[in-house]
């Protein structure tokens, strides 16, 4: 085995070696540029707040402390907001992926006479929308304001996700679906028992898209549920901290908090870094479990139609 590798290295041309070296250097630089902001945020969040104001923190904390995290987790709203974010991510992802997959299966069938019209109708919505004000009026008239379901219902169908799943379904052998029909299975039974198990890569890919969107969303909270603290999400709480830490009122509150007995020392910079890490880590933990499906699903979805 080693001799085979050595033979290939000897037979490679000078241009191939230069290309390999340049490619490795480029990928290493790209990795550093991509990971540095996140690593820097971790270092700032684990560093003493007052010391972090001096700057000069890059990849490693200068004065280790967990006070920033103690301060954030000391806020009672954070736990409930995290729960709401988890619920909307899980429920919203499950409902959206299932409904989108049903639509994708429908428009993938050649015998469906309106498949082109329905596809064009949904694709049209990708490029044109009513705008913010008509959208708000629609949500209000549907009675979804001040409700948890405002996080779920508007995103039930994702057009791009539908195209990805439809392309994957169209690549399945038609004989499998015909066999299910011969055995007496209806369309819904065929979809549940045959199509869904065979489209796991595409479903995992779409699930990742939807989950990230649900977890990171905060603007719908601001529009429809900002007056209801019980429906606030973690990202919305992060947004409020990012906005208020730069105001004089927040600076005064932080100063008053620091002057209290046994207080935890925090600054707007440390709060911003800490909240960013807290909001980012949970969704990052999902990627390793879906990575192989993500690559396979996107490859098939990109090749087909």
PDB file of N, CA, C and O in Angstrom, residues 101-139:
ATOM      1  N   UNK A 101     -43.206  17.394   1.903  1.00  0.00           N
ATOM      2  CA  UNK A 101     -42.971  16.106   1.230  1.00  0.00           C
ATOM      3  C   UNK A 101     -44.248  15.600   0.559  1.00  0.00           C
ATOM      4  O   UNK A 101     -44.192  15.036  -0.536  1.00  0.00           O
ATOM      5  N   UNK A 102     -45.402  15.791   1.202  1.00  0.00           N
ATOM      6  CA  UNK A 102     -46.664  15.375   0.570  1.00  0.00           C
ATOM      7  C   UNK A 102     -46.911  16.158  -0.712  1.00  0.00           C
ATOM      8  O   UNK A 102     -47.330  15.589  -1.730  1.00  0.00           O
ATOM      9  N   UNK A 103     -46.665  17.463  -0.672  1.00  0.00           N
ATOM     10  CA  UNK A 103     -46.825  18.267  -1.881  1.00  0.00           C
ATOM     11  C   UNK A 103     -45.833  17.839  -2.951  1.00  0.00           C
ATOM     12  O   UNK A 103     -46.196  17.733  -4.139  1.00  0.00           O
ATOM     13  N   UNK A 104     -44.595  17.566  -2.558  1.00  0.00           N
ATOM     14  CA  UNK A 104     -43.581  17.136  -3.525  1.00  0.00           C
ATOM     15  C   UNK A 104     -43.971  15.815  -4.169  1.00  0.00           C
ATOM     16  O   UNK A 104     -43.782  15.620  -5.386  1.00  0.00           O
ATOM     17  N   UNK A 105     -44.511  14.883  -3.397  1.00  0.00           N
ATOM     18  CA  UNK A 105     -44.948  13.600  -3.949  1.00  0.00           C
ATOM     19  C   UNK A 105     -46.099  13.795  -4.930  1.00  0.00           C
ATOM     20  O   UNK A 105     -46.159  13.144  -5.980  1.00  0.00           O
ATOM     21  N   UNK A 106     -46.999  14.717  -4.611  1.00  0.00           N
ATOM     22  CA  UNK A 106     -48.147  14.972  -5.492  1.00  0.00           C
ATOM     23  C   UNK A 106     -47.701  15.526  -6.841  1.00  0.00           C
ATOM     24  O   UNK A 106     -48.121  15.039  -7.902  1.00  0.00           O
ATOM     25  N   UNK A 107     -46.848  16.546  -6.824  1.00  0.00           N
ATOM     26  CA  UNK A 107     -46.445  17.177  -8.088  1.00  0.00           C
ATOM     27  C   UNK A 107     -45.411  16.337  -8.846  1.00  0.00           C
ATOM     28  O   UNK A 107     -45.093  16.655 -10.001  1.00  0.00           O
ATOM     29  N   UNK A 108     -44.894  15.294  -8.227  1.00  0.00           N
ATOM     30  CA  UNK A 108     -43.949  14.424  -8.932  1.00  0.00           C
ATOM     31  C   UNK A 108     -44.648  13.351  -9.756  1.00  0.00           C
ATOM     32  O   UNK A 108     -44.020  12.700 -10.579  1.00  0.00           O
ATOM     33  N   UNK A 109     -45.964  13.184  -9.531  1.00  0.00           N
ATOM     34  CA  UNK A 109     -46.711  12.140 -10.237  1.00  0.00           C
ATOM     35  C   UNK A 109     -47.107  12.620 -11.624  1.00  0.00           C
ATOM     36  O   UNK A 109     -47.730  13.667 -11.789  1.00  0.00           O
ATOM     37  N   UNK A 110     -46.743  11.828 -12.635  1.00  0.00           N
ATOM     38  CA  UNK A 110     -47.059  12.179 -14.018  1.00  0.00           C
ATOM     39  C   UNK A 110     -48.558  12.191 -14.275  1.00  0.00           C
ATOM     40  O   UNK A 110     -49.054  12.930 -15.133  1.00  0.00           O
ATOM     41  N   UNK A 111     -49.316  11.355 -13.541  1.00  0.00           N
ATOM     42  CA  UNK A 111     -50.752  11.262 -13.761  1.00  0.00           C
ATOM     43  C   UNK A 111     -51.525  12.431 -13.168  1.00  0.00           C
ATOM     44  O   UNK A 111     -52.730  12.564 -13.398  1.00  0.00           O
ATOM     45  N   UNK A 112     -50.866  13.277 -12.388  1.00  0.00           N
ATOM     46  CA  UNK A 112     -51.523  14.454 -11.822  1.00  0.00           C
ATOM     47  C   UNK A 112     -51.567  15.536 -12.886  1.00  0.00           C
ATOM     48  O   UNK A 112     -50.549  16.136 -13.237  1.00  0.00           O
ATOM     49  N   UNK A 113     -52.744  15.829 -13.401  1.00  0.00           N
ATOM     50  CA  UNK A 113     -52.875  16.681 -14.581  1.00  0.00           C
ATOM     51  C   UNK A 113     -52.508  18.136 -14.285  1.00  0.00           C
ATOM     52  O   UNK A 113     -52.139  18.887 -15.207  1.00  0.00           O
ATOM     53  N   UNK A 114     -52.621  18.556 -13.050  1.00  0.00           N
ATOM     54  CA  UNK A 114     -52.331  19.956 -12.708  1.00  0.00           C
ATOM     55  C   UNK A 114     -50.936  20.138 -12.124  1.00  0.00           C
ATOM     56  O   UNK A 114     -50.648  21.162 -11.506  1.00  0.00           O
ATOM     57  N   UNK A 115     -50.062  19.147 -12.316  1.00  0.00           N
ATOM     58  CA  UNK A 115     -48.749  19.204 -11.676  1.00  0.00           C
ATOM     59  C   UNK A 115     -47.939  20.423 -12.121  1.00  0.00           C
ATOM     60  O   UNK A 115     -47.298  21.078 -11.299  1.00  0.00           O
ATOM     61  N   UNK A 116     -47.979  20.772 -13.406  1.00  0.00           N
ATOM     62  CA  UNK A 116     -47.212  21.921 -13.888  1.00  0.00           C
ATOM     63  C   UNK A 116     -47.787  23.225 -13.367  1.00  0.00           C
ATOM     64  O   UNK A 116     -47.048  24.136 -12.964  1.00  0.00           O
ATOM     65  N   UNK A 117     -49.112  23.328 -13.358  1.00  0.00           N
ATOM     66  CA  UNK A 117     -49.740  24.548 -12.868  1.00  0.00           C
ATOM     67  C   UNK A 117     -49.448  24.741 -11.380  1.00  0.00           C
ATOM     68  O   UNK A 117     -49.098  25.853 -10.946  1.00  0.00           O
ATOM     69  N   UNK A 118     -49.584  23.683 -10.597  1.00  0.00           N
ATOM     70  CA  UNK A 118     -49.343  23.786  -9.155  1.00  0.00           C
ATOM     71  C   UNK A 118     -47.876  24.128  -8.883  1.00  0.00           C
ATOM     72  O   UNK A 118     -47.567  24.963  -8.027  1.00  0.00           O
ATOM     73  N   UNK A 119     -46.976  23.507  -9.633  1.00  0.00           N
ATOM     74  CA  UNK A 119     -45.551  23.787  -9.449  1.00  0.00           C
ATOM     75  C   UNK A 119     -45.239  25.249  -9.761  1.00  0.00           C
ATOM     76  O   UNK A 119     -44.550  25.928  -8.989  1.00  0.00           O
ATOM     77  N   UNK A 120     -45.735  25.737 -10.896  1.00  0.00           N
ATOM     78  CA  UNK A 120     -45.500  27.133 -11.262  1.00  0.00           C
ATOM     79  C   UNK A 120     -46.143  28.091 -10.265  1.00  0.00           C
ATOM     80  O   UNK A 120     -45.588  29.156  -9.963  1.00  0.00           O
ATOM     81  N   UNK A 121     -47.301  27.719  -9.754  1.00  0.00           N
ATOM     82  CA  UNK A 121     -47.992  28.563  -8.771  1.00  0.00           C
ATOM     83  C   UNK A 121     -47.141  28.743  -7.520  1.00  0.00           C
ATOM     84  O   UNK A 121     -46.996  29.853  -7.004  1.00  0.00           O
ATOM     85  N   UNK A 122     -46.555  27.651  -7.036  1.00  0.00           N
ATOM     86  CA  UNK A 122     -45.725  27.741  -5.830  1.00  0.00           C
ATOM     87  C   UNK A 122     -44.385  28.407  -6.117  1.00  0.00           C
ATOM     88  O   UNK A 122     -43.872  29.168  -5.287  1.00  0.00           O
ATOM     89  N   UNK A 123     -43.798  28.118  -7.274  1.00  0.00           N
ATOM     90  CA  UNK A 123     -42.519  28.744  -7.625  1.00  0.00           C
ATOM     91  C   UNK A 123     -42.690  30.254  -7.749  1.00  0.00           C
ATOM     92  O   UNK A 123     -41.772  31.019  -7.399  1.00  0.00           O
ATOM     93  N   UNK A 124     -43.840  30.702  -8.221  1.00  0.00           N
ATOM     94  CA  UNK A 124     -44.112  32.133  -8.336  1.00  0.00           C
ATOM     95  C   UNK A 124     -43.971  32.831  -6.987  1.00  0.00           C
ATOM     96  O   UNK A 124     -43.485  33.966  -6.911  1.00  0.00           O
ATOM     97  N   UNK A 125     -44.389  32.148  -5.920  1.00  0.00           N
ATOM     98  CA  UNK A 125     -44.313  32.752  -4.587  1.00  0.00           C
ATOM     99  C   UNK A 125     -42.873  32.884  -4.092  1.00  0.00           C
ATOM    100  O   UNK A 125     -42.633  33.600  -3.116  1.00  0.00           O
ATOM    101  N   UNK A 126     -41.919  32.186  -4.719  1.00  0.00           N
ATOM    102  CA  UNK A 126     -40.522  32.325  -4.328  1.00  0.00           C
ATOM    103  C   UNK A 126     -39.977  33.692  -4.713  1.00  0.00           C
ATOM    104  O   UNK A 126     -39.056  34.210  -4.073  1.00  0.00           O
ATOM    105  N   UNK A 127     -40.515  34.280  -5.761  1.00  0.00           N
ATOM    106  CA  UNK A 127     -39.974  35.523  -6.304  1.00  0.00           C
ATOM    107  C   UNK A 127     -40.861  36.734  -6.018  1.00  0.00           C
ATOM    108  O   UNK A 127     -40.383  37.869  -6.067  1.00  0.00           O
ATOM    109  N   UNK A 128     -42.131  36.514  -5.730  1.00  0.00           N
ATOM    110  CA  UNK A 128     -43.052  37.622  -5.501  1.00  0.00           C
ATOM    111  C   UNK A 128     -43.857  37.352  -4.232  1.00  0.00           C
ATOM    112  O   UNK A 128     -44.342  36.243  -4.017  1.00  0.00           O
ATOM    113  N   UNK A 129     -43.991  38.385  -3.420  1.00  0.00           N
ATOM    114  CA  UNK A 129     -44.788  38.274  -2.205  1.00  0.00           C
ATOM    115  C   UNK A 129     -45.582  39.550  -2.008  1.00  0.00           C
ATOM    116  O   UNK A 129     -45.314  40.581  -2.633  1.00  0.00           O
ATOM    117  N   UNK A 130     -46.560  39.478  -1.099  1.00  0.00           N
ATOM    118  CA  UNK A 130     -47.401  40.644  -0.857  1.00  0.00           C
ATOM    119  C   UNK A 130     -46.700  41.750  -0.111  1.00  0.00           C
ATOM    120  O   UNK A 130     -47.123  42.899  -0.160  1.00  0.00           O
ATOM    121  N   UNK A 131     -45.634  41.434   0.597  1.00  0.00           N
ATOM    122  CA  UNK A 131     -44.920  42.433   1.374  1.00  0.00           C
ATOM    123  C   UNK A 131     -45.209  42.302   2.860  1.00  0.00           C
ATOM    124  O   UNK A 131     -46.011  41.464   3.309  1.00  0.00           O
ATOM    125  N   UNK A 132     -44.565  43.138   3.637  1.00  0.00           N
ATOM    126  CA  UNK A 132     -44.650  43.048   5.089  1.00  0.00           C
ATOM    127  C   UNK A 132     -46.038  43.404   5.619  1.00  0.00           C
ATOM    128  O   UNK A 132     -46.606  42.668   6.434  1.00  0.00           O
ATOM    129  N   UNK A 133     -46.584  44.518   5.161  1.00  0.00           N
ATOM    130  CA  UNK A 133     -47.871  44.968   5.697  1.00  0.00           C
ATOM    131  C   UNK A 133     -49.005  44.015   5.318  1.00  0.00           C
ATOM    132  O   UNK A 133     -49.783  43.603   6.194  1.00  0.00           O
ATOM    133  N   UNK A 134     -49.162  43.625   4.041  1.00  0.00           N
ATOM    134  CA  UNK A 134     -50.212  42.631   3.721  1.00  0.00           C
ATOM    135  C   UNK A 134     -50.014  41.318   4.471  1.00  0.00           C
ATOM    136  O   UNK A 134     -50.987  40.684   4.882  1.00  0.00           O
ATOM    137  N   UNK A 135     -48.755  40.919   4.645  1.00  0.00           N
ATOM    138  CA  UNK A 135     -48.491  39.695   5.386  1.00  0.00           C
ATOM    139  C   UNK A 135     -48.941  39.799   6.837  1.00  0.00           C
ATOM    140  O   UNK A 135     -49.528  38.869   7.392  1.00  0.00           O
ATOM    141  N   UNK A 136     -48.665  40.951   7.446  1.00  0.00           N
ATOM    142  CA  UNK A 136     -49.093  41.156   8.835  1.00  0.00           C
ATOM    143  C   UNK A 136     -50.617  41.171   8.933  1.00  0.00           C
ATOM    144  O   UNK A 136     -51.192  40.578   9.855  1.00  0.00           O
ATOM    145  N   UNK A 137     -51.285  41.836   7.993  1.00  0.00           N
ATOM    146  CA  UNK A 137     -52.747  41.894   8.017  1.00  0.00           C
ATOM    147  C   UNK A 137     -53.340  40.497   7.844  1.00  0.00           C
ATOM    148  O   UNK A 137     -54.353  40.155   8.476  1.00  0.00           O
ATOM    149  N   UNK A 138     -52.729  39.687   6.992  1.00  0.00           N
ATOM    150  CA  UNK A 138     -53.219  38.328   6.794  1.00  0.00           C
ATOM    151  C   UNK A 138     -53.087  37.508   8.074  1.00  0.00           C
ATOM    152  O   UNK A 138     -54.034  36.816   8.486  1.00  0.00           O
ATOM    153  N   UNK A 139     -51.915  37.585   8.715  1.00  0.00           N
ATOM    154  CA  UNK A 139     -51.713  36.842   9.958  1.00  0.00           C
ATOM    155  C   UNK A 139     -52.688  37.304  11.032  1.00  0.00           C
ATOM    156  O   UNK A 139     -53.253  36.493  11.783  1.00  0.00           O
TER     157      UNK A 139
END
